[in-house]
Short mmCIF file of C-alpha atoms in Angstrom, two decimals:
data_model
loop_
_atom_site.label_atom_id
_atom_site.label_comp_id
_atom_site.label_asym_id
_atom_site.label_seq_id
_atom_site.Cartn_x
_atom_site.Cartn_y
_atom_site.Cartn_z
CA MET A 4 -0.07 0.23 -0.26
CA SER A 5 1.59 3.51 -1.00
CA HIS A 6 2.23 6.21 1.55
CA ILE A 7 0.88 9.37 0.76
CA ILE A 8 3.55 11.89 0.14
CA SER A 9 1.85 14.85 0.16
CA LYS A 10 -1.81 15.84 1.69
CA PHE A 11 -2.70 17.05 -1.83
CA ILE A 12 -3.96 14.91 -4.19
CA LYS A 13 -5.58 15.35 -7.85
CA PHE A 14 -7.49 12.74 -10.22
CA SER A 15 -5.23 11.56 -12.90
CA SER A 16 -5.97 12.95 -16.60
CA ASN A 17 -5.30 9.84 -17.82
CA ILE A 18 -8.37 7.74 -16.42
CA ARG A 19 -11.95 8.14 -17.42
CA ILE A 20 -14.94 7.53 -15.07
CA ARG A 21 -18.44 6.10 -16.12
CA LYS A 22 -21.42 6.08 -13.36
CA GLU A 23 -22.98 2.71 -13.31
CA ASN A 24 -26.06 1.08 -11.12
CA PHE A 25 -23.48 -0.62 -8.49
CA GLY A 26 -21.11 2.22 -8.43
CA GLY A 27 -18.88 2.97 -11.59
CA LEU A 28 -15.96 2.06 -13.88
CA LEU A 29 -12.66 3.42 -13.81
CA PHE A 30 -11.00 3.48 -17.08
CA ASN A 31 -7.05 3.71 -17.92
CA LYS A 32 -6.29 5.23 -21.22
CA SER A 33 -2.66 3.89 -21.33
CA THR A 34 -3.21 0.23 -20.11
CA GLY A 35 -6.94 -0.29 -21.06
CA ASP A 36 -7.50 -1.84 -17.99
CA VAL A 37 -11.20 -1.27 -16.10
CA ILE A 38 -11.67 -1.40 -12.46
CA GLU A 39 -15.06 -1.37 -10.92
CA VAL A 40 -15.86 0.38 -7.98
CA ASP A 41 -18.90 0.37 -5.74
CA ARG A 42 -21.52 3.37 -5.06
CA GLU A 43 -19.12 4.72 -2.05
CA ALA A 44 -15.85 4.97 -3.83
CA PHE A 45 -17.44 6.67 -6.56
CA ILE A 46 -19.07 9.16 -4.55
CA VAL A 47 -15.40 10.08 -3.17
CA ILE A 48 -13.85 9.82 -6.95
CA SER A 49 -16.51 11.94 -7.98
CA ILE A 50 -16.00 14.97 -5.57
CA ILE A 51 -12.04 14.68 -6.01
CA SER A 52 -12.33 14.85 -9.87
CA ALA A 53 -14.79 18.03 -9.43
CA SER A 54 -12.58 19.65 -7.42
CA GLU A 55 -9.19 19.19 -9.44
CA ILE A 56 -6.80 19.46 -6.58
CA VAL A 57 -7.72 18.31 -3.16
CA ASP A 58 -6.21 18.92 0.39
CA MET A 59 -7.34 15.24 1.73
CA ASP A 60 -7.22 16.87 5.40
CA ALA A 61 -9.88 18.79 4.13
CA LEU A 62 -11.73 16.27 2.53
CA LEU A 63 -11.71 13.81 5.47
CA GLU A 64 -13.34 16.60 7.74
CA LEU A 65 -16.32 16.95 5.33
CA PRO A 66 -19.51 15.22 5.94
CA ILE A 67 -20.05 12.84 2.73
CA SER A 68 -22.60 10.46 3.05
CA TYR A 69 -24.56 7.70 1.20
CA LYS A 70 -27.92 6.67 1.56
CA GLY A 71 -27.94 9.06 4.64
CA ARG A 72 -24.98 7.42 6.36
CA MET A 73 -21.88 9.28 6.94
CA ILE A 74 -18.74 7.54 5.02
CA GLY A 75 -16.21 7.12 7.85
CA LYS A 76 -12.85 8.74 7.73
CA LYS A 77 -11.00 5.52 7.49
CA SER A 78 -13.19 4.29 4.73
CA ILE A 79 -12.36 7.21 2.72
CA ARG A 80 -8.76 7.12 3.24
CA LYS A 81 -8.73 3.64 2.63
CA ILE A 82 -10.22 4.08 -0.69
CA ILE A 83 -7.85 7.01 -1.70
CA LEU A 84 -4.52 4.88 -0.62
CA ARG A 85 -5.99 2.09 -2.65
CA LEU A 86 -6.54 4.37 -5.67
CA ILE A 87 -3.30 6.16 -5.39
CA ASP A 88 -1.64 2.62 -5.87
CA LEU A 89 -3.54 1.91 -9.09
CA GLY A 90 -2.80 5.37 -10.60
CA ILE A 91 -6.29 6.79 -9.86
CA PHE A 92 -5.09 9.66 -7.82
CA GLU A 93 -2.03 11.61 -7.92
CA SER A 94 -0.14 13.00 -5.03
CA MET A 95 0.76 16.51 -5.50
CA PRO A 96 3.84 18.26 -4.71
CA LYS A 97 3.49 20.05 -1.40
CA GLY A 98 1.70 23.62 -1.59
CA PHE A 99 -1.33 25.40 -0.57
CA LEU A 100 -4.65 25.76 -2.24
CA ASN A 101 -6.56 29.13 -2.04
CA GLU A 102 -9.99 29.77 -0.29
CA GLU A 103 -12.12 29.17 -3.70
CA SER A 104 -10.41 25.55 -4.07
CA TYR A 105 -11.78 24.70 -0.41
CA ARG A 106 -14.97 26.41 -1.20
CA ARG A 107 -15.09 24.17 -4.29
CA LEU A 108 -14.42 21.18 -2.76
CA GLU A 109 -17.09 22.05 0.11
CA GLU A 110 -19.88 22.49 -2.89
CA ASN A 111 -18.42 19.06 -4.41
CA SER A 112 -19.04 17.12 -1.03
CA ARG A 113 -22.67 18.00 -1.45
CA MET A 114 -23.20 16.44 -4.53
CA THR A 115 -26.26 14.09 -5.28
CA ILE A 116 -25.59 11.24 -7.60
CA LYS A 117 -28.40 9.57 -9.58
CA TRP A 118 -27.67 6.28 -10.32
CA PRO A 119 -28.65 4.18 -13.56
CA ALA A 120 -31.62 2.33 -13.07
CA TYR A 121 -30.40 -0.57 -15.48
CA THR A 122 -28.47 -3.35 -13.58
CA HIS A 123 -26.58 -4.11 -16.62
CA LEU A 124 -23.70 -1.34 -17.91
CA SER A 125 -24.83 1.83 -19.21
CA ALA A 126 -22.77 1.30 -22.23
CA PRO A 127 -20.75 -1.35 -23.31
CA GLU A 128 -17.01 -0.72 -22.62
CA THR A 129 -15.56 -1.56 -26.11
CA VAL A 130 -17.12 -1.34 -29.53
CA HIS A 131 -15.34 -3.93 -32.64
CA TRP A 132 -16.13 -2.26 -35.78
CA ALA A 133 -15.49 -4.08 -39.06
CA LEU A 134 -14.88 -0.95 -41.56
CA THR A 135 -15.29 -3.25 -44.22
CA TYR A 136 -15.23 -6.75 -45.41
CA LYS A 137 -13.29 -6.29 -48.57
CA CYS A 138 -9.88 -7.77 -48.24
CA GLY A 139 -7.07 -8.92 -50.45
CA GLU A 140 -5.77 -11.58 -48.91
CA ASP A 141 -7.15 -15.15 -48.76
CA CYS A 142 -6.39 -16.46 -45.22
CA PRO A 143 -8.03 -19.95 -44.85
CA ASP A 144 -8.83 -19.42 -41.32
CA CYS A 145 -10.66 -16.03 -41.69
CA TYR A 146 -13.95 -16.11 -39.92
CA MET A 147 -15.58 -13.11 -42.10
CA GLU A 148 -16.16 -15.80 -45.07
CA ARG A 149 -19.11 -17.35 -42.87
CA HIS A 150 -21.18 -14.16 -43.30
CA LYS A 151 -19.47 -11.13 -45.08
CA ARG A 152 -22.27 -12.18 -48.01
CA GLU A 153 -24.84 -10.93 -46.05
CA PHE A 154 -23.65 -7.15 -46.03
CA THR A 155 -23.08 -5.78 -49.27
CA SER A 156 -22.84 -2.01 -48.30
CA GLU A 157 -20.53 -0.17 -46.01
CA LEU A 158 -21.00 3.36 -44.73
CA ASN A 159 -19.35 6.55 -46.31
CA THR A 160 -17.27 8.89 -44.36
CA GLN A 161 -19.93 11.06 -42.96
CA GLU A 162 -22.35 8.12 -42.13
CA ALA A 163 -19.04 6.82 -39.93
CA PHE A 164 -18.45 10.13 -38.28
CA LYS A 165 -22.27 9.78 -37.35
CA LEU A 166 -21.64 6.14 -35.81
CA ILE A 167 -18.36 7.67 -33.89
CA ASP A 168 -20.78 10.32 -32.59
CA LYS A 169 -23.18 7.98 -30.94
CA ILE A 170 -20.73 5.80 -29.59
CA SER A 171 -18.51 8.64 -27.97
CA ASP A 172 -22.22 10.17 -26.20
CA ALA A 173 -22.84 6.82 -25.10
CA GLU A 174 -19.47 6.88 -23.03
CA VAL A 175 -17.95 3.97 -24.41
CA PHE A 176 -14.14 4.03 -23.51
CA GLN A 177 -12.65 1.97 -26.81
CA LEU A 178 -13.12 1.57 -30.21
CA ALA A 179 -11.43 -1.28 -31.96
CA ILE A 180 -11.08 -1.01 -35.85
CA GLY A 181 -10.73 -4.07 -37.97
CA GLY A 182 -12.13 -5.53 -41.28
CA GLY A 183 -11.74 -7.03 -43.68
CA GLU A 184 -8.70 -4.82 -44.32
CA PRO A 185 -9.51 -1.56 -42.84
CA PHE A 186 -6.29 0.05 -44.82
CA LEU A 187 -8.56 -0.38 -47.72
CA ARG A 188 -10.66 2.32 -46.34
CA ASP A 189 -8.88 5.70 -47.79
CA ASP A 190 -10.64 7.80 -45.07
CA LEU A 191 -9.06 5.16 -42.20
CA GLU A 192 -6.88 8.24 -40.98
CA ALA A 193 -10.19 10.54 -40.82
CA LEU A 194 -12.15 8.27 -38.96
CA ALA A 195 -9.33 7.65 -36.26
CA ALA A 196 -8.95 11.50 -36.29
CA TYR A 197 -12.60 12.04 -35.26
CA ALA A 198 -12.47 9.03 -32.79
CA HIS A 199 -9.50 10.53 -31.14
CA LYS A 200 -10.99 13.92 -30.92
CA LYS A 201 -14.32 12.56 -29.56
CA GLY A 202 -12.22 11.04 -27.05
CA LEU A 203 -12.48 7.45 -27.54
CA VAL A 204 -9.13 5.47 -27.44
CA THR A 205 -8.74 3.77 -30.67
CA HIS A 206 -6.85 0.40 -31.65
CA ILE A 207 -6.55 -0.93 -35.32
CA THR A 208 -5.95 -4.53 -36.52
CA THR A 209 -4.58 -5.01 -39.79
CA GLY A 210 -3.55 -8.07 -42.11
CA ARG A 211 -1.07 -6.00 -44.05
CA TYR A 212 2.78 -6.12 -43.71
CA GLU A 213 3.56 -3.44 -45.95
CA ILE A 214 1.72 -0.24 -45.01
CA GLU A 215 2.64 3.19 -46.51
CA SER A 216 4.69 5.76 -44.29
CA ARG A 217 2.75 8.42 -44.63
CA ARG A 218 -0.39 6.75 -43.68
CA LEU A 219 1.28 5.47 -40.43
CA GLN A 220 3.05 8.99 -39.71
CA GLU A 221 -0.37 10.30 -39.74
CA LEU A 222 -2.33 7.90 -37.61
CA SER A 223 0.29 7.78 -35.06
CA LYS A 224 -1.15 11.32 -33.93
CA TYR A 225 -4.37 9.12 -33.18
CA ILE A 226 -3.49 5.59 -32.12
CA LYS A 227 -1.09 4.03 -30.05
CA VAL A 228 -1.15 0.42 -30.72
CA LEU A 229 -1.08 -1.22 -34.04
CA GLN A 230 -2.27 -4.92 -34.34
CA ILE A 231 -0.71 -7.02 -36.99
CA GLY A 232 -2.45 -10.38 -37.99
CA ILE A 233 0.36 -13.02 -38.23
CA LYS A 234 0.17 -15.46 -40.91
CA THR A 235 1.83 -18.32 -39.05
CA GLU A 236 2.17 -20.78 -41.92
CA GLU A 237 4.49 -18.37 -43.63
CA LEU A 238 6.62 -17.98 -40.67
CA LEU A 239 6.78 -22.11 -40.45
CA ASN A 240 7.46 -22.19 -44.08
CA SER A 241 10.80 -19.91 -43.21
CA ASN A 242 9.66 -17.08 -45.79
CA ALA A 243 12.48 -14.94 -45.68
CA LYS A 244 10.44 -12.22 -47.90
CA THR A 245 7.52 -12.50 -44.90
CA ASN A 246 9.99 -12.00 -42.35
CA GLU A 247 11.67 -8.79 -44.17
CA LYS A 248 8.62 -7.38 -44.57
CA LEU A 249 7.73 -7.93 -40.75
CA LYS A 250 10.73 -6.42 -39.52
CA ALA A 251 11.01 -3.49 -41.93
CA LEU A 252 6.90 -2.57 -40.69
CA VAL A 253 8.07 -2.92 -36.75
CA ALA A 254 11.10 -0.23 -37.77
CA GLN A 255 8.44 1.90 -39.37
CA LEU A 256 5.93 1.74 -36.21
CA ASN A 257 8.96 2.22 -33.73
CA GLU A 258 10.05 5.40 -35.79
CA PHE A 259 6.35 6.55 -35.36
CA ASN A 260 6.05 5.32 -32.07
CA ILE A 261 3.62 3.08 -32.31
CA ILE A 262 3.59 -0.17 -30.39
CA THR A 263 3.33 -3.21 -32.65
CA GLY A 264 1.13 -6.17 -31.38
CA ALA A 265 1.01 -9.55 -33.27
CA ASN A 266 -2.21 -11.57 -33.22
CA LEU A 267 -1.63 -15.00 -33.14
CA ILE A 268 -4.49 -17.56 -34.09
CA MET A 269 -3.88 -20.81 -31.89
CA THR A 270 -4.49 -23.12 -34.58
CA GLY A 271 -3.01 -26.77 -33.84
CA SER A 272 -0.24 -26.20 -35.79
CA THR A 273 0.87 -22.75 -34.21
CA ILE A 274 0.37 -23.88 -31.05
CA LYS A 275 2.84 -27.38 -31.35
CA ASN A 276 4.93 -24.36 -33.10
CA LEU A 277 4.86 -21.77 -30.89
CA ASP A 278 8.28 -21.71 -29.18
CA TYR A 279 9.82 -21.33 -32.80
CA ILE A 280 6.98 -18.83 -33.95
CA MET A 281 7.79 -16.70 -30.89
CA GLU A 282 10.98 -17.09 -31.18
CA VAL A 283 10.84 -15.46 -34.98
CA LEU A 284 8.46 -12.82 -34.13
CA LEU A 285 10.83 -11.71 -30.88
CA GLU A 286 13.78 -11.49 -33.52
CA LEU A 287 11.95 -9.45 -35.53
CA GLY A 288 10.94 -7.04 -32.82
CA PHE A 289 7.58 -7.65 -31.35
CA LYS A 290 7.13 -7.73 -28.06
CA ARG A 291 3.06 -7.51 -27.58
CA PHE A 292 1.30 -10.35 -28.27
CA THR A 293 -2.47 -11.53 -28.47
CA PHE A 294 -3.18 -15.36 -28.51
CA LEU A 295 -6.51 -15.81 -30.44
CA ARG A 296 -8.73 -18.78 -30.06
CA TYR A 297 -8.95 -20.77 -33.30
CA LYS A 298 -12.56 -20.00 -34.25
CA PRO A 299 -14.26 -22.14 -37.01
CA PRO A 300 -13.41 -21.00 -40.64
CA VAL A 301 -15.85 -21.15 -43.40
CA LYS A 302 -14.40 -24.72 -44.66
CA VAL A 303 -15.03 -27.62 -42.56
CA GLY A 304 -12.07 -29.42 -43.92
CA ARG A 305 -9.35 -26.71 -42.55
CA TRP A 306 -11.49 -26.90 -39.48
CA LEU A 307 -10.81 -30.65 -39.19
CA LYS A 308 -7.22 -30.02 -39.75
CA GLU A 309 -6.36 -27.38 -37.57
CA LYS A 310 -8.89 -27.56 -34.67
CA PRO A 311 -6.75 -28.10 -31.30
CA TYR A 312 -7.59 -31.28 -29.69
CA LYS A 313 -7.82 -31.18 -25.45
CA ASP A 314 -3.96 -32.27 -25.62
CA ASP A 315 -3.12 -29.21 -27.64
CA ILE A 316 -4.58 -27.19 -25.08
CA TRP A 317 -2.93 -28.68 -22.16
CA LEU A 318 0.42 -27.96 -24.23
CA LEU A 319 -0.43 -24.69 -24.62
CA GLU A 320 -1.39 -24.12 -21.15
CA ASN A 321 1.97 -25.49 -19.90
CA LYS A 322 4.02 -23.03 -22.77
CA LEU A 323 1.88 -19.96 -21.78
CA ASP A 324 3.34 -20.54 -18.31
CA LYS A 325 6.89 -20.56 -19.52
CA LEU A 326 6.21 -17.54 -21.30
CA LYS A 327 4.90 -15.48 -18.76
CA GLU A 328 8.22 -15.90 -16.63
CA ASN A 329 9.77 -13.23 -19.42
CA GLU A 330 8.77 -9.95 -18.12
CA LYS A 331 9.00 -8.27 -20.92
CA LEU A 332 6.72 -9.80 -22.78
CA HIS A 333 3.00 -8.45 -22.95
CA ILE A 334 0.70 -11.38 -23.44
CA ARG A 335 -3.16 -11.02 -23.80
CA ILE A 336 -5.43 -14.08 -24.25
CA ASP A 337 -8.57 -13.71 -26.12
CA CYS A 338 -11.88 -14.04 -24.03
CA ALA A 339 -12.44 -17.54 -25.84
CA PHE A 340 -9.98 -18.78 -23.60
CA ALA A 341 -11.26 -17.99 -20.67
CA PHE A 342 -11.05 -21.40 -19.50
CA LEU A 343 -7.21 -21.01 -19.23
CA GLN A 344 -7.63 -19.13 -16.03
CA ARG A 345 -9.99 -21.91 -14.37
CA GLU A 346 -7.70 -22.61 -11.83
CA LEU A 347 -7.89 -18.96 -10.08
CA SER A 348 -9.64 -18.34 -7.04
CA GLN A 349 -13.05 -16.43 -7.56
CA GLN A 350 -11.47 -13.55 -5.62
CA ILE A 351 -8.22 -13.27 -8.08
CA ALA A 352 -10.24 -13.43 -10.97
CA GLU A 353 -12.29 -10.62 -9.39
CA ASP A 354 -9.46 -8.81 -8.61
CA SER A 355 -7.88 -9.10 -12.03
CA GLY A 356 -10.96 -8.23 -13.99
CA PHE A 357 -11.70 -11.52 -15.88
CA LYS A 358 -15.22 -11.50 -17.05
CA GLY A 359 -15.16 -14.42 -19.48
CA CYS A 360 -17.59 -14.06 -22.31
CA THR A 361 -18.72 -10.54 -22.29
CA ALA A 362 -20.71 -10.84 -25.82
CA GLY A 363 -23.31 -7.92 -25.47
CA GLU A 364 -22.18 -6.92 -21.81
CA ARG A 365 -19.37 -5.29 -22.21
CA ILE A 366 -18.71 -5.49 -25.98
CA ILE A 367 -20.47 -5.01 -29.13
CA SER A 368 -19.68 -5.44 -32.77
CA LEU A 369 -20.54 -3.17 -35.70
CA ALA A 370 -20.90 -4.39 -39.56
CA PRO A 371 -19.88 -2.19 -42.36
CA ASP A 372 -23.18 -1.34 -42.53
CA GLY A 373 -23.48 -0.13 -39.01
CA SER A 374 -25.54 -3.39 -37.77
CA VAL A 375 -25.14 -4.41 -34.39
CA PHE A 376 -24.19 -7.88 -33.00
CA PRO A 377 -23.23 -9.16 -29.23
CA CYS A 378 -19.79 -9.92 -30.58
CA SER A 379 -17.78 -9.91 -33.80
CA GLN A 380 -18.40 -13.62 -34.35
CA LEU A 381 -21.87 -13.99 -33.63
CA THR A 382 -22.65 -12.01 -36.85
CA GLY A 383 -25.76 -12.93 -38.94
CA ALA A 384 -29.81 -12.16 -39.54
CA SER A 385 -30.47 -14.15 -36.39
CA PHE A 386 -28.06 -12.15 -34.05
CA ASN A 387 -28.76 -8.81 -35.44
CA ALA A 388 -29.38 -6.31 -32.65
CA GLY A 389 -30.36 -3.23 -34.65
CA ASN A 390 -28.47 -0.71 -37.02
CA LEU A 391 -26.66 2.00 -35.19
CA LEU A 392 -27.13 4.46 -38.30
CA ILE A 393 -30.77 4.25 -37.79
CA ASP A 394 -31.56 3.28 -34.44
CA ASP A 395 -30.47 5.41 -31.17
CA PHE A 396 -27.70 4.00 -29.28
CA ASP A 397 -29.75 3.46 -25.84
CA THR A 398 -32.73 1.60 -27.64
CA ILE A 399 -30.28 -1.07 -28.83
CA TRP A 400 -27.99 -1.11 -25.90
CA ASN A 401 -30.82 -1.15 -23.20
CA LYS A 402 -33.97 -3.07 -25.27
CA SER A 403 -32.39 -5.40 -27.96
CA SER A 404 -33.35 -8.74 -26.84
CA ILE A 405 -30.51 -10.18 -28.64
CA LEU A 406 -28.32 -8.36 -26.48
CA LYS A 407 -30.37 -9.37 -23.18
CA LYS A 408 -30.11 -13.11 -24.38
CA TYR A 409 -26.24 -12.74 -24.27
CA ARG A 410 -26.08 -11.19 -21.17
CA GLY A 411 -28.07 -13.43 -19.64
CA PHE A 412 -26.52 -16.64 -21.10
CA ARG A 413 -25.63 -18.25 -17.75
CA THR A 414 -29.37 -18.33 -17.01
CA ASN A 415 -30.09 -20.36 -20.22
CA LYS A 416 -30.92 -24.12 -19.85
CA SER A 417 -28.51 -25.26 -22.62
CA PHE A 418 -25.88 -23.62 -20.47
CA LYS A 419 -26.90 -24.48 -16.92
CA ASN A 420 -27.41 -28.42 -17.82
CA ASP A 421 -24.36 -28.96 -19.64
CA ASP A 422 -20.45 -28.88 -18.78
CA CYS A 423 -20.14 -25.21 -18.48
CA GLY A 424 -23.35 -24.45 -16.19
CA LYS A 425 -22.15 -27.17 -13.77
CA CYS A 426 -18.45 -25.70 -13.23
CA THR A 427 -17.18 -23.71 -10.41
CA VAL A 428 -15.79 -21.03 -12.71
CA LYS A 429 -18.85 -20.36 -14.76
CA ASN A 430 -19.18 -17.04 -13.28
CA PHE A 431 -15.77 -15.45 -14.36
CA CYS A 432 -15.20 -18.04 -17.22
CA GLY A 433 -18.48 -19.53 -19.17
CA GLY A 434 -16.60 -20.45 -22.13
CA CYS A 435 -17.18 -18.99 -25.38
CA ARG A 436 -20.77 -18.91 -27.06
CA VAL A 437 -19.27 -19.40 -30.64
CA PHE A 438 -18.58 -23.24 -30.22
CA ALA A 439 -21.78 -23.99 -28.01
CA SER A 440 -23.87 -25.98 -30.56
CA ASP A 441 -26.83 -23.55 -30.36
CA ALA A 442 -24.76 -20.52 -30.02
CA ILE A 443 -26.12 -19.64 -26.15
CA GLY A 444 -25.07 -22.67 -24.45
CA SER A 445 -22.07 -24.75 -23.34
CA ASP A 446 -18.72 -24.48 -24.56
CA PRO A 447 -17.24 -28.13 -25.54
CA GLY A 448 -13.70 -26.58 -25.75
CA CYS A 449 -12.33 -26.83 -22.52
CA PRO A 450 -10.19 -29.61 -21.62
CA ASP A 451 -10.90 -29.72 -17.94
CA PRO A 452 -13.92 -28.66 -16.64
CA LEU A 453 -14.10 -28.05 -12.52
CA TYR A 454 -17.14 -29.79 -11.74
CA GLU A 455 -19.19 -28.55 -8.60
CA ASP A 456 -19.30 -31.07 -6.08
CA LYS A 457 -22.91 -32.04 -6.65
CA TYR A 458 -22.40 -32.75 -10.26
CA ILE A 459 -19.46 -35.30 -9.75
CA ASP A 460 -21.13 -38.67 -9.83
CA GLU A 461 -19.05 -41.77 -11.55
CA GLU A 462 -22.41 -43.61 -12.09
CA ASN A 463 -23.00 -40.92 -14.82
CA ASP A 464 -19.58 -40.99 -16.52
CA VAL A 465 -20.03 -41.64 -20.32
CA ILE A 466 -16.71 -42.28 -20.74
CA ALA A 467 -16.31 -45.01 -18.12
CA GLU A 468 -19.38 -46.66 -19.52
CA ILE A 469 -17.87 -46.91 -22.87
CA GLN A 470 -14.70 -48.39 -21.48
CA ASP A 471 -16.72 -51.03 -19.83
CA ASP A 472 -18.49 -51.84 -23.10
CA ILE A 473 -15.03 -52.36 -24.88
CA GLY A 474 -13.48 -54.30 -22.14
CA TYR A 475 -10.49 -54.65 -19.73
CA THR A 476 -7.58 -56.87 -20.24
CA ASP A 477 -6.60 -59.39 -17.51
CA ALA A 478 -4.58 -56.76 -15.70
CA GLY A 479 -7.51 -55.00 -15.27
CA PHE A 480 -6.58 -51.97 -17.46
CA PRO A 481 -8.97 -50.50 -20.19
CA TYR A 482 -8.60 -51.43 -23.58
CA ALA A 483 -9.66 -47.85 -24.75
CA ARG A 484 -8.04 -44.72 -22.96
CA ARG A 485 -10.14 -41.97 -21.88
CA GLU A 486 -8.02 -39.65 -24.20
CA ASP A 487 -8.68 -41.85 -27.06
CA ILE A 488 -12.49 -42.13 -26.35
CA GLU A 489 -12.83 -38.49 -26.24
CA LYS A 490 -11.10 -38.02 -29.25
CA TRP A 491 -13.76 -40.68 -30.73
CA LEU A 492 -16.64 -38.61 -29.51
CA GLU A 493 -15.27 -35.13 -30.58
CA GLU A 494 -14.99 -36.79 -34.32
CA GLU A 495 -18.61 -37.73 -34.20
CA ASN A 496 -19.54 -34.05 -34.29
CA ASP A 497 -17.15 -32.84 -36.74
CA ARG A 498 -14.85 -32.64 -34.27
CA GLY A 499 -16.96 -29.50 -32.54
CA TYR A 500 -17.48 -27.84 -35.49
CA PRO A 501 -20.65 -25.75 -34.09
CA ALA A 502 -24.03 -26.95 -35.30
CA TRP A 503 -25.61 -23.35 -35.81
CA ILE A 504 -22.83 -22.37 -38.10
CA ASN A 505 -23.60 -25.52 -40.03
CA SER A 506 -27.01 -24.65 -40.44
CA THR A 507 -26.62 -21.06 -41.57
CA ARG A 508 -23.92 -22.17 -44.53
#
């Protein structure tokens, strides 16, 4: 816990706050971290934020209350010390404040806050926006091919500005721009500039390895990170030209002070060769990585070739543990991989901000025509929550039956009655809806669900029953291993290729 060097503190300019029913959210514009605080803490934060620089001794003497009850000095001091630790408040050099500052503090201490009526968030934290589905590449694992033919139009520049206005007015924190290939839009820089002007932290993901310097120089004014979709098969084939392009791109981005991120899709081949892939990318200058779970591509044959088995997931877990020992690496894990954190305690998961699947709850996705979906993977007519170009943001966010459905997926029968719903970590994991057969229920991809005690029943062990049917050796060992039977069961269902995707093909 930090000690206050000076009694004068101020609210960090790097933090945005947003009022919520439970209290509020604190968003760090540099790291992207989001912290939840209760109502008492949010009241204290709001008073300090409105007062600019505050004398903490004076603050502790003021009658600050919540629900007619005084918030004690110890509680306020504890809140402030904790938030100084988190970089929300900053200690100021020793000095003095004028009488106007003390008058303003006293006035702000009497502020009343009207809390939102909805128990869900007042807006998403992040909006993912596919500016276009056009792309000059032909990547075998592109999930956009599943649905991009449903969208034949995209917004022009002025329409895109209108969407940015609505997103900003809703107090969304981040705008993640992708595609298709966003650099095919000549107005990408103008859109990034406008989003920046409106207070949105903006990220861009591209599949290009060659980008004109003039475009990067302009974008450097508005973005801090550019994520590069890495084609791992080219790295595994030791493609010298690919390596040269990536090395040159990293150098370009460094020149313009843009952080280079690598998006790695965890196919079976990628996981098996992850050590080599990471070694190559580190040599090329990458230090920031996002590990993305392999989502079903349009071609089932490709899925059958590259979909990771449970053994591959266990291998990935072991490799991740080793990679995390390198403190210089910044590794982020896709929310679809929430089960990789399943060994954490509930408290640590909460403190670390793990939420699992947040489709329609903390994120939404926009198609090129402005259509709204729970996430970028759940896209198509049956997932359409409205169109932001036409509809009011609050109406879509608060009234859409689609978004309500995904916020409450843990209460759905197909979730509750299957593996995910019986797991001890369902509240901060829950798996990924994309892999559920009905796009709402349990995720079959977790290698080892942590069943609650009431669900552990050896008599209902399907694999044990199959072993009994096949038989045992004279020494009492089953002829078929559990791992082999699990693979057979997966293969009966196209190795887990989701039925809801097959039905829309």
